[in-house]
PDB file of C-alpha atoms and ligand atoms in Angstrom:
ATOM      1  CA  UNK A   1     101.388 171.148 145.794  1.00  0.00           C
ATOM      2  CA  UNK A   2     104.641 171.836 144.190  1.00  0.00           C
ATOM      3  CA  UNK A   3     107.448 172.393 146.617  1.00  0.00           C
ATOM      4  CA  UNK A   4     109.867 175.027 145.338  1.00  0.00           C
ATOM      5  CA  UNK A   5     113.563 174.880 146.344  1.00  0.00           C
ATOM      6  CA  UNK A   6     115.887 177.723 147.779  1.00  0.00           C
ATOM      7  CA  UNK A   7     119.408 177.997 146.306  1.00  0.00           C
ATOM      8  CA  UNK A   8     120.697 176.595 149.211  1.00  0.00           C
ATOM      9  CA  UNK A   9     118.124 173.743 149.122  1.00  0.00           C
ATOM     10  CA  UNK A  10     118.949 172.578 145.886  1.00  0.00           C
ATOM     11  CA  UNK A  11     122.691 172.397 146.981  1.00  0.00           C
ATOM     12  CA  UNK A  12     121.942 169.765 150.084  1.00  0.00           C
ATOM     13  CA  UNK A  13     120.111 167.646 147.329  1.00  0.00           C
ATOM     14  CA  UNK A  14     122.695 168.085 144.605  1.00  0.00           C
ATOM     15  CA  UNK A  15     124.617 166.685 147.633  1.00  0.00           C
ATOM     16  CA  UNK A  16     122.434 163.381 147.914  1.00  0.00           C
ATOM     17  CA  UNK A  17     122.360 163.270 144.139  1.00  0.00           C
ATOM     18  CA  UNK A  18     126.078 163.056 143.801  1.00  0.00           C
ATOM     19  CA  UNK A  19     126.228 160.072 146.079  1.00  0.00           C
ATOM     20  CA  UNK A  20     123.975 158.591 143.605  1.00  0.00           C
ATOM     21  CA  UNK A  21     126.158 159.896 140.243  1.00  0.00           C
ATOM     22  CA  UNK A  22     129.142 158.250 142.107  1.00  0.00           C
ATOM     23  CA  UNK A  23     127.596 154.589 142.365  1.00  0.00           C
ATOM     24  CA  UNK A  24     126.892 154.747 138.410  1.00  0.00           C
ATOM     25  CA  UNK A  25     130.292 156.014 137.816  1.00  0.00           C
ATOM     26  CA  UNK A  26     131.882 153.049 139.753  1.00  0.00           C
ATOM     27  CA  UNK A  27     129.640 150.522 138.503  1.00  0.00           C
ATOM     28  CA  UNK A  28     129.544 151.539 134.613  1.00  0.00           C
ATOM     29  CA  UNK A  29     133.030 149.876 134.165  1.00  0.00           C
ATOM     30  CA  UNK A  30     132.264 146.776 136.174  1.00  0.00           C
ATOM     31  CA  UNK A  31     129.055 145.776 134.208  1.00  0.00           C
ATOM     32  CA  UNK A  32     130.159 142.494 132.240  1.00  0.00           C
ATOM     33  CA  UNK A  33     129.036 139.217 131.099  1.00  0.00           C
ATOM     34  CA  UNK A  34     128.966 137.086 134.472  1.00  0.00           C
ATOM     35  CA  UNK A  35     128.226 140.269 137.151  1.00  0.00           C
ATOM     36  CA  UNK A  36     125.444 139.701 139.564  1.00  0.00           C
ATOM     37  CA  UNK A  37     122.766 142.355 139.834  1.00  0.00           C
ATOM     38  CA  UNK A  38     122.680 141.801 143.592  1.00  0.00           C
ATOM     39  CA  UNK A  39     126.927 142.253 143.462  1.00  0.00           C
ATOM     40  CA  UNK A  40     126.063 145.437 142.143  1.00  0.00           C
ATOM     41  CA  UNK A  41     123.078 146.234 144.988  1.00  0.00           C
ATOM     42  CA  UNK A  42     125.954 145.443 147.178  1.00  0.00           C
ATOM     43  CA  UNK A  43     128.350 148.082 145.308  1.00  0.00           C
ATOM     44  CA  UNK A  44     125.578 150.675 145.551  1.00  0.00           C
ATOM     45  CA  UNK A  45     124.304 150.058 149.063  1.00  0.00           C
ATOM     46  CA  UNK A  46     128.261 150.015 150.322  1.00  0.00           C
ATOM     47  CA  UNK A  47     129.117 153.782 148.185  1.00  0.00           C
ATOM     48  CA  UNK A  48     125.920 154.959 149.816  1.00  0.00           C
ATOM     49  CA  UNK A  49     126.554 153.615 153.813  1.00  0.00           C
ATOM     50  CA  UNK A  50     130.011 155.437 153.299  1.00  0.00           C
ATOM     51  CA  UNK A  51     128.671 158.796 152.685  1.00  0.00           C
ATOM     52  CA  UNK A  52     126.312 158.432 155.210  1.00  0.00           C
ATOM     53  CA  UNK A  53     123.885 158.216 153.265  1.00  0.00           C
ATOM     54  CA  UNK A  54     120.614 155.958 153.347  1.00  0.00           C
ATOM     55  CA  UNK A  55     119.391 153.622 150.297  1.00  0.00           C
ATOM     56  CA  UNK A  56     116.079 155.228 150.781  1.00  0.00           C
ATOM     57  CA  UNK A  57     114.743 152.599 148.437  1.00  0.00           C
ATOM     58  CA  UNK A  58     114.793 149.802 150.454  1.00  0.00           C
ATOM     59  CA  UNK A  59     111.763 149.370 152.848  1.00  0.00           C
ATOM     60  CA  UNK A  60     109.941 152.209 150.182  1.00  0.00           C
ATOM     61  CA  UNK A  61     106.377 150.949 150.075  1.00  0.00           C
ATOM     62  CA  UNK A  62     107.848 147.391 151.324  1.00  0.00           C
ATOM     63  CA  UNK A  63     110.284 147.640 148.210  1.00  0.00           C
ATOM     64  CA  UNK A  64     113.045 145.429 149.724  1.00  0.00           C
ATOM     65  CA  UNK A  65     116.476 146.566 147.861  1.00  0.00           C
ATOM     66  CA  UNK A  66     118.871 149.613 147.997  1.00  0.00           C
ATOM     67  CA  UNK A  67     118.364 149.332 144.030  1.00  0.00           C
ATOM     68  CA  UNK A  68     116.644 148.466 141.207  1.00  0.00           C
ATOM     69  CA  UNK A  69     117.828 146.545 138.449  1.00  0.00           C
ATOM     70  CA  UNK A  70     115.613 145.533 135.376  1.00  0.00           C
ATOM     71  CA  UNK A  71     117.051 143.209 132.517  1.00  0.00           C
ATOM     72  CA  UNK A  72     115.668 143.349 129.268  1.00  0.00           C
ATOM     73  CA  UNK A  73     112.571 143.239 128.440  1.00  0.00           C
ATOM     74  CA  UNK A  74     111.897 144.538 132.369  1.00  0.00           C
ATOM     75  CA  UNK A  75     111.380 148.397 132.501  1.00  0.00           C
ATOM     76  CA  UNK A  76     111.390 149.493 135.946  1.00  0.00           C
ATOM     77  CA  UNK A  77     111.504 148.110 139.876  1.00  0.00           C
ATOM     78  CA  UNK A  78     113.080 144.494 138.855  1.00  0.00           C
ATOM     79  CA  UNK A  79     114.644 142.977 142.014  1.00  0.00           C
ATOM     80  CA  UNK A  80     118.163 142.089 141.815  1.00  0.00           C
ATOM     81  CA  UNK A  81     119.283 138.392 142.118  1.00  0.00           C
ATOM     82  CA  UNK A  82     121.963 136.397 141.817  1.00  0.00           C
ATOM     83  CA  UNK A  83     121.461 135.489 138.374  1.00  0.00           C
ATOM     84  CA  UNK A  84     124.576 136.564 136.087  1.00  0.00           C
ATOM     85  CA  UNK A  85     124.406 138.849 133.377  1.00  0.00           C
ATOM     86  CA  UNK A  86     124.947 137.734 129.758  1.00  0.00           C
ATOM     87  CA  UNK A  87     126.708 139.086 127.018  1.00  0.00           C
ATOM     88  CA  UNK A  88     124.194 141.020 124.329  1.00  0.00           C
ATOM     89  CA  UNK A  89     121.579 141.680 127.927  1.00  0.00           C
ATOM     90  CA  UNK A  90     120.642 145.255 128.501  1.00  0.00           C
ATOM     91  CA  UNK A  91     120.179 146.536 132.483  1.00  0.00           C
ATOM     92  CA  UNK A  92     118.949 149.803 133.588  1.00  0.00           C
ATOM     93  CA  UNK A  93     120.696 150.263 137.374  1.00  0.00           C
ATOM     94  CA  UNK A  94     117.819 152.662 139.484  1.00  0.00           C
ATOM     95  CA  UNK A  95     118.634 154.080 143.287  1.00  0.00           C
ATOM     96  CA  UNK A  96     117.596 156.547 145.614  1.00  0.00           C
ATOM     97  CA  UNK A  97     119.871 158.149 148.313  1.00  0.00           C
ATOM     98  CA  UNK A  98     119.052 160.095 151.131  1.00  0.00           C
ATOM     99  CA  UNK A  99     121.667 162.602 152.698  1.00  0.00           C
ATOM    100  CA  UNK A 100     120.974 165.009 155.149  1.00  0.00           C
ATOM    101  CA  UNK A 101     117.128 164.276 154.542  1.00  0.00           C
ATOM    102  CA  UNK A 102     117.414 165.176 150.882  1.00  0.00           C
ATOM    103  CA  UNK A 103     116.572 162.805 148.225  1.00  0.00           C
ATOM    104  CA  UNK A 104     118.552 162.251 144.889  1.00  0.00           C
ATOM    105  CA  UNK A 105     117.268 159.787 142.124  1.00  0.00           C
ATOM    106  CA  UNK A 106     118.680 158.774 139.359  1.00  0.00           C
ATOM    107  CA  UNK A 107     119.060 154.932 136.345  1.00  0.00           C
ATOM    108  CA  UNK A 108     121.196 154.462 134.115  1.00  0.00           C
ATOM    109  CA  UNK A 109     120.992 151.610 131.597  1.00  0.00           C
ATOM    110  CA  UNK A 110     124.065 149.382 130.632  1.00  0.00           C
ATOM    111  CA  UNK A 111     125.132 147.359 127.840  1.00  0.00           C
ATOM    112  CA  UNK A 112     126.647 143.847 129.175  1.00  0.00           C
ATOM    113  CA  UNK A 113     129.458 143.161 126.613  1.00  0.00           C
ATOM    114  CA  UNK A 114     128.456 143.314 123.059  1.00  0.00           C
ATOM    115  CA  UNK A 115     124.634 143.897 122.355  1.00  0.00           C
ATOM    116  CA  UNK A 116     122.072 143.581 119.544  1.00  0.00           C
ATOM    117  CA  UNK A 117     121.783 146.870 117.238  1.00  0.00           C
ATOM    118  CA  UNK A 118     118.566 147.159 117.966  1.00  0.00           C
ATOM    119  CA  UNK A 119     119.614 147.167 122.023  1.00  0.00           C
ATOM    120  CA  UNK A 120     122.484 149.587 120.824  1.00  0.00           C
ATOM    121  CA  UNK A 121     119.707 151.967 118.961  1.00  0.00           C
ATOM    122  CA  UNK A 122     117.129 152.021 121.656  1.00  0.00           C
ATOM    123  CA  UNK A 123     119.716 152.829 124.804  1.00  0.00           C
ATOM    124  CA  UNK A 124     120.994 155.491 122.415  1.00  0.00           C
ATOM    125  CA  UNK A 125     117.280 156.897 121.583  1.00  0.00           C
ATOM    126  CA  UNK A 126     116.697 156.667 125.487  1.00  0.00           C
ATOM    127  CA  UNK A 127     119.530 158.587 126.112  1.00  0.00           C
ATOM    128  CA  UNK A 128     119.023 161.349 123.385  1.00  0.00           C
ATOM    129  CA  UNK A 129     114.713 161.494 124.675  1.00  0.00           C
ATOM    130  CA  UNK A 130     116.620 162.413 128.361  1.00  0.00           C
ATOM    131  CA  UNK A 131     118.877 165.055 126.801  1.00  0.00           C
ATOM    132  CA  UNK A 132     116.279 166.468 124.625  1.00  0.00           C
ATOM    133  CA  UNK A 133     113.764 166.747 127.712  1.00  0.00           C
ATOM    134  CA  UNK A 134     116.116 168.282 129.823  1.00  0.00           C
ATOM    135  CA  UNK A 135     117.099 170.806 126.990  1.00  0.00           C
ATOM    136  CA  UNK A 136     113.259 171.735 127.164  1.00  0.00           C
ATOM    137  CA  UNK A 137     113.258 171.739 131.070  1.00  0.00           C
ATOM    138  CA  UNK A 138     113.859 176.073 130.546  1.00  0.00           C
ATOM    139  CA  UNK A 139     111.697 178.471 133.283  1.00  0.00           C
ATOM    140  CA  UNK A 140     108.774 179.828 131.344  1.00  0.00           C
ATOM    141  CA  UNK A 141     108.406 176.768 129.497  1.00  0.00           C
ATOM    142  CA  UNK A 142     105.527 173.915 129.772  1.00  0.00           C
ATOM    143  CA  UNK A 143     106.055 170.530 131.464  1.00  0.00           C
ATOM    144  CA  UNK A 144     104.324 169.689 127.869  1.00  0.00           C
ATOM    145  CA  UNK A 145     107.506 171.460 125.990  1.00  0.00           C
ATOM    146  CA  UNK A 146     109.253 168.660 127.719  1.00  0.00           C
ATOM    147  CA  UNK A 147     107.929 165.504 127.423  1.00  0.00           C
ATOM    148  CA  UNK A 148     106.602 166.600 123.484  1.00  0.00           C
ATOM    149  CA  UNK A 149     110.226 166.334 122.870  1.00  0.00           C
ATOM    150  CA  UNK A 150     111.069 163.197 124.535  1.00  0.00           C
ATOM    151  CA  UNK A 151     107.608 161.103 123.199  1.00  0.00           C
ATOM    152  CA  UNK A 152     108.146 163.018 119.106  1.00  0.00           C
ATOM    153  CA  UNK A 153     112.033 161.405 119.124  1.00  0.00           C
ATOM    154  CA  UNK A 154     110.772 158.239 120.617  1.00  0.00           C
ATOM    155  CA  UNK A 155     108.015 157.436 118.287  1.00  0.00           C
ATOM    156  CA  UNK A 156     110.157 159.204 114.936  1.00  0.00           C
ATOM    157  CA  UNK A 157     112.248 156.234 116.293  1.00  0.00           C
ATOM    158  CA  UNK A 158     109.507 153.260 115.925  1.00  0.00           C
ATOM    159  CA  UNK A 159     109.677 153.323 119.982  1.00  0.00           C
ATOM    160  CA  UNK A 160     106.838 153.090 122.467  1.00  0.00           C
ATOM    161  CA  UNK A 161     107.048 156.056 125.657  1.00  0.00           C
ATOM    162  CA  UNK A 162     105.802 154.025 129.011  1.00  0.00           C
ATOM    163  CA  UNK A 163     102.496 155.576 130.097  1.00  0.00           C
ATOM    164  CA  UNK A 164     102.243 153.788 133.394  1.00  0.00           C
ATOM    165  CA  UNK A 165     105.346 154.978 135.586  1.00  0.00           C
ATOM    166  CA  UNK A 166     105.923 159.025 136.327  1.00  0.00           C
ATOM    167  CA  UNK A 167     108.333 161.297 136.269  1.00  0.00           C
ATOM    168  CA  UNK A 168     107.694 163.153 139.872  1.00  0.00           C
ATOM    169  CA  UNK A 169     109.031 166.086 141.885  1.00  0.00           C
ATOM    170  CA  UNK A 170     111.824 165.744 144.355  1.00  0.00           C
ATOM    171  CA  UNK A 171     113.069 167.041 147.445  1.00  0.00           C
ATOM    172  CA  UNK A 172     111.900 165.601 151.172  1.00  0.00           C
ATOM    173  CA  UNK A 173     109.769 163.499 149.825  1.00  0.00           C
ATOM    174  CA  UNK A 174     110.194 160.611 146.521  1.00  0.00           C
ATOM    175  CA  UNK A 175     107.428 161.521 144.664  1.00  0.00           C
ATOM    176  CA  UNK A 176     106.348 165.270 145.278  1.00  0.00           C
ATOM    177  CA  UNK A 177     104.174 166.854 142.656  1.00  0.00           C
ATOM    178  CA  UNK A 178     104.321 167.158 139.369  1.00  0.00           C
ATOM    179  CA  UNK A 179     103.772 163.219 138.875  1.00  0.00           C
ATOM    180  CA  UNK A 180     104.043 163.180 134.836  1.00  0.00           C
ATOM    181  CA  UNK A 181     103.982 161.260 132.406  1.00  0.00           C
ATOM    182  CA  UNK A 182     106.623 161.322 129.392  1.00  0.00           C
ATOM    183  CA  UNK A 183     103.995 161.906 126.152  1.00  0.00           C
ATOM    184  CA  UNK A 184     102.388 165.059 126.090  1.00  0.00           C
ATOM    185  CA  UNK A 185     102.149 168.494 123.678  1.00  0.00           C
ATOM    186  CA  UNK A 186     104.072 171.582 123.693  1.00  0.00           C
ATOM    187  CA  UNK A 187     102.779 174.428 125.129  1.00  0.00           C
ATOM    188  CA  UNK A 188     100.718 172.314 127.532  1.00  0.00           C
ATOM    189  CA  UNK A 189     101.215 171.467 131.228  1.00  0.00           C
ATOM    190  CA  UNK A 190     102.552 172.742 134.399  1.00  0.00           C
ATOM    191  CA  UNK A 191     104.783 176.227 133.618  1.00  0.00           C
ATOM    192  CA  UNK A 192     107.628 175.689 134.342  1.00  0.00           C
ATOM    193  CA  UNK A 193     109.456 178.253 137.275  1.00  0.00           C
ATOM    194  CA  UNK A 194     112.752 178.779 139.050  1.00  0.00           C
ATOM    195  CA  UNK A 195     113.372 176.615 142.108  1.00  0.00           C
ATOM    196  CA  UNK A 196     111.519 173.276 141.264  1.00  0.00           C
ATOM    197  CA  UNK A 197     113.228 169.698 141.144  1.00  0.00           C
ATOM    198  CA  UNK A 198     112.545 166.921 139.552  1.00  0.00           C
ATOM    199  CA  UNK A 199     113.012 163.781 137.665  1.00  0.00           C
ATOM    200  CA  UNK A 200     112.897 163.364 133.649  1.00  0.00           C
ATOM    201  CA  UNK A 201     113.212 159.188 133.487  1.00  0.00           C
ATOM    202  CA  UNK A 202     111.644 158.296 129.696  1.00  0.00           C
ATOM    203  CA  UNK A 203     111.130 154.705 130.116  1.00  0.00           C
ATOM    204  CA  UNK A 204     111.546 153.990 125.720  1.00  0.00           C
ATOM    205  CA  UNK A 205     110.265 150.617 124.954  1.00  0.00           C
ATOM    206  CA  UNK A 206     111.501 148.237 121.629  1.00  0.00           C
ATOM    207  CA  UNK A 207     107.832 147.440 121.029  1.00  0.00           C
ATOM    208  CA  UNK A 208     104.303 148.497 123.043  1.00  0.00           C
ATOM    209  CA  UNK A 209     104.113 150.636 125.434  1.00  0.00           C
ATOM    210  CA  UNK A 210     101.867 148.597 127.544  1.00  0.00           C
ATOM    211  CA  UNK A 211     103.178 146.547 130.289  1.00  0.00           C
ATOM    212  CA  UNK A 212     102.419 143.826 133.244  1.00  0.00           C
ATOM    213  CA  UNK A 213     103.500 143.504 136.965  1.00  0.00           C
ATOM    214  CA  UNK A 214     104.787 140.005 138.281  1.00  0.00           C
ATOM    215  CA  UNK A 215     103.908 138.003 141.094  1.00  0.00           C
ATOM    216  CA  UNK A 216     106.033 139.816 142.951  1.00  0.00           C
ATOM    217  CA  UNK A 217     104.016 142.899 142.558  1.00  0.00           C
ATOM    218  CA  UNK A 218     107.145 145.113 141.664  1.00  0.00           C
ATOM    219  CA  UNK A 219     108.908 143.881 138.517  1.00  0.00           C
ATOM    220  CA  UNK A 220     107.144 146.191 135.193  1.00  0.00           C
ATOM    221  CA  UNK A 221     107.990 144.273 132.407  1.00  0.00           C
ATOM    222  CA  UNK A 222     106.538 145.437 128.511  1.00  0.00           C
ATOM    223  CA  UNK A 223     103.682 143.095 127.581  1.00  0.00           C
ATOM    224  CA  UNK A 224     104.798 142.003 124.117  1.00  0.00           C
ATOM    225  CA  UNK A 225     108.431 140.992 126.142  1.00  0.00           C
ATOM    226  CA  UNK A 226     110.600 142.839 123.817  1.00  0.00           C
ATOM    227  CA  UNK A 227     113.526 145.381 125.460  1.00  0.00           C
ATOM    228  CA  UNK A 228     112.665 148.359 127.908  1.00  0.00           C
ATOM    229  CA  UNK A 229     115.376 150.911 128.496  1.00  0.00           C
ATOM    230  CA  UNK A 230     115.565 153.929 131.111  1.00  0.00           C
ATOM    231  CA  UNK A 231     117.561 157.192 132.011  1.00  0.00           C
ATOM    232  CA  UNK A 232     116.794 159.495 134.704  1.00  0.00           C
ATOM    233  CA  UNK A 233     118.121 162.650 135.909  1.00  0.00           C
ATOM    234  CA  UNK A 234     117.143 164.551 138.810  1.00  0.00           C
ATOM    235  CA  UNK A 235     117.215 168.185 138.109  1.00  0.00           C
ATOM    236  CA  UNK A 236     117.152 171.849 139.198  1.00  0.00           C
ATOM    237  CA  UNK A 237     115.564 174.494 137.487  1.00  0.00           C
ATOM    238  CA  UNK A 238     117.347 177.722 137.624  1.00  0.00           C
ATOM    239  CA  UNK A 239     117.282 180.970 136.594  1.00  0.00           C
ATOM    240  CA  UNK A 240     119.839 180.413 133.979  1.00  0.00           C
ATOM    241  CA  UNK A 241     118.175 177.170 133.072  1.00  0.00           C
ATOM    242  CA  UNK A 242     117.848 173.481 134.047  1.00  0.00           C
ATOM    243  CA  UNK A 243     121.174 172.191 136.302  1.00  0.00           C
ATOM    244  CA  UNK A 244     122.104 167.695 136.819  1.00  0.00           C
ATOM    245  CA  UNK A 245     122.007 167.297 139.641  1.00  0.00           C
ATOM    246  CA  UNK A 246     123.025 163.615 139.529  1.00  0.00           C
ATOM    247  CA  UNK A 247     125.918 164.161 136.682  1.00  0.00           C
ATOM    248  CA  UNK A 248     128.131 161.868 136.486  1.00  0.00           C
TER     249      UNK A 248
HETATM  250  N1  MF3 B   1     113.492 155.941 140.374  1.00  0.00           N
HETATM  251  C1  MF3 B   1     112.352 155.319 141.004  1.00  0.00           C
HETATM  252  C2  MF3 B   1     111.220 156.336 140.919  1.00  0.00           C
HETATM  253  O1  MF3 B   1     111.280 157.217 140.114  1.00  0.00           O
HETATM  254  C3  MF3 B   1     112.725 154.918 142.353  1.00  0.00           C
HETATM  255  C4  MF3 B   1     111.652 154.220 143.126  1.00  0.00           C
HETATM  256  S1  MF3 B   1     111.830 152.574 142.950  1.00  0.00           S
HETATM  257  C5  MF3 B   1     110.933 151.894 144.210  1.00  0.00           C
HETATM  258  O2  MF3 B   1     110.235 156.272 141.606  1.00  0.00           O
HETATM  259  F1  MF3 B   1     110.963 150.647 143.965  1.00  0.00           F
HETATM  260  F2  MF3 B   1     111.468 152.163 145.343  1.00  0.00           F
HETATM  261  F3  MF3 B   1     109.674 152.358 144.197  1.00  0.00           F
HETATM  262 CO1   CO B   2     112.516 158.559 139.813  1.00  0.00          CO
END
């Protein structure tokens, strides 16, 4: 079931979204060689507590953090630790807030000092598959129109699209329907229609697509090892097209 959102709906979880766009404003300067990922769990988690907010992440399906923070070659739900950063890693920064019972959702990846220009290229590619999938997020278009976009300026790239995590629907709930994935063909999929939310959140990979889970059972890291890099909106389709809702 897809859960469509009134006007007024969408501006309680634009609400819980801008909590989130507020911790990635405030950490993007602060991310340096020698920063702890749990310093900036602690950053996030106090931003969030302020607002009255809730890091809805933590205790999600026994997921024990406010945030998520994967390094390198780790593409999604690394824990944070006390390990510093180092010049030339990449880290994508993920969190959930919930305000007022309405969800926002939203990474961001980060260059620690100076990085590789391969590192450089695929954040940049990441970013532009994000822009170019939101561009395509238009009512009367196919969830197909989107992700077509993101997976054709991937792979014209010489980058793998993750297969194994999902964009999803937002709202009450973390992962309302549509669950998608990022590849897919244009003029295919779910229409498109005024009043849903959701998440675009390519996951663009150096190397393979393909990846493992740890020990730990959370941390989704590519299988060859090579980088993994991640930006996710949550958005709100409107009748005069798709609105941020987590802009920074
Ligand atoms: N942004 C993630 C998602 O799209 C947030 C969930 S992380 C989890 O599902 F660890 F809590 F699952
Ligand atoms: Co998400």
């Amino acid at each position: 079931m897809v859960i469509l959102k009134s006007k007024h709906e969408i501006e309680a979880i634009r609400k819980a979204c801008q909590v989130v766009a507020e911790c990635h404003r405030t950490i993007a300067p602060l991310i340096q060689p020698g920063i702890t990922t749990n310093e900036i769990e602690r950053i996030f988690e106090g931003i969030i507590l302020k607002h009255g907010a809730k890091p809805y992440t933590k205790g999600y399906k026994g997921y024990p953090y406010a945030t998520c923070a994967s390094v390198n070659d780790v593409i999604a739900h690394g824990f944070p630790s006390d390990k510093p950063l180092e010049e030339g890693d990449i880290v994508t920064i993920d969190t959930v807030a919930e305000l007022d019972g309405w969800l926002g959702d939203s990474a961001w990846s980060y260059a620690v000092g100076n990085i590789s220009p391969t590192a450089e290229k695929l954040m940049r590619v990441t970013k532009e598959c994000l822009d170019l999938g939101i561009a395509q997020a238009q009512p009367g278009n196919r969830l197909g129109d989107v992700t077509s976009a993101i997976q054709r300026h991937a792979e014209s790239n010489g980058f793998g699209v993750v297969r194994d995590l999902l964009a999803h629907g937002i709202g009450r709930d973390l992962h309302e329907e549509p669950n998608y994935m990022h590849v897919g063909k244009p003029g295919k999929g779910l229409r498109i229609k005024e009043g849903m939310v959701f998440t675009i959140e390519p996951m663009i990979t150096e190397g393979t697509y393909y990846m493992t889970i740890d020990a730990d059972d959370w941390t989704a890291r590519t299988l060859d090892r090579k980088l993994a890099a991640q930006y996710e909106h949550t958005i709100a389709i409107t009748a005069e097209g798709p609105q941020i809702l987590t802009a920074q």
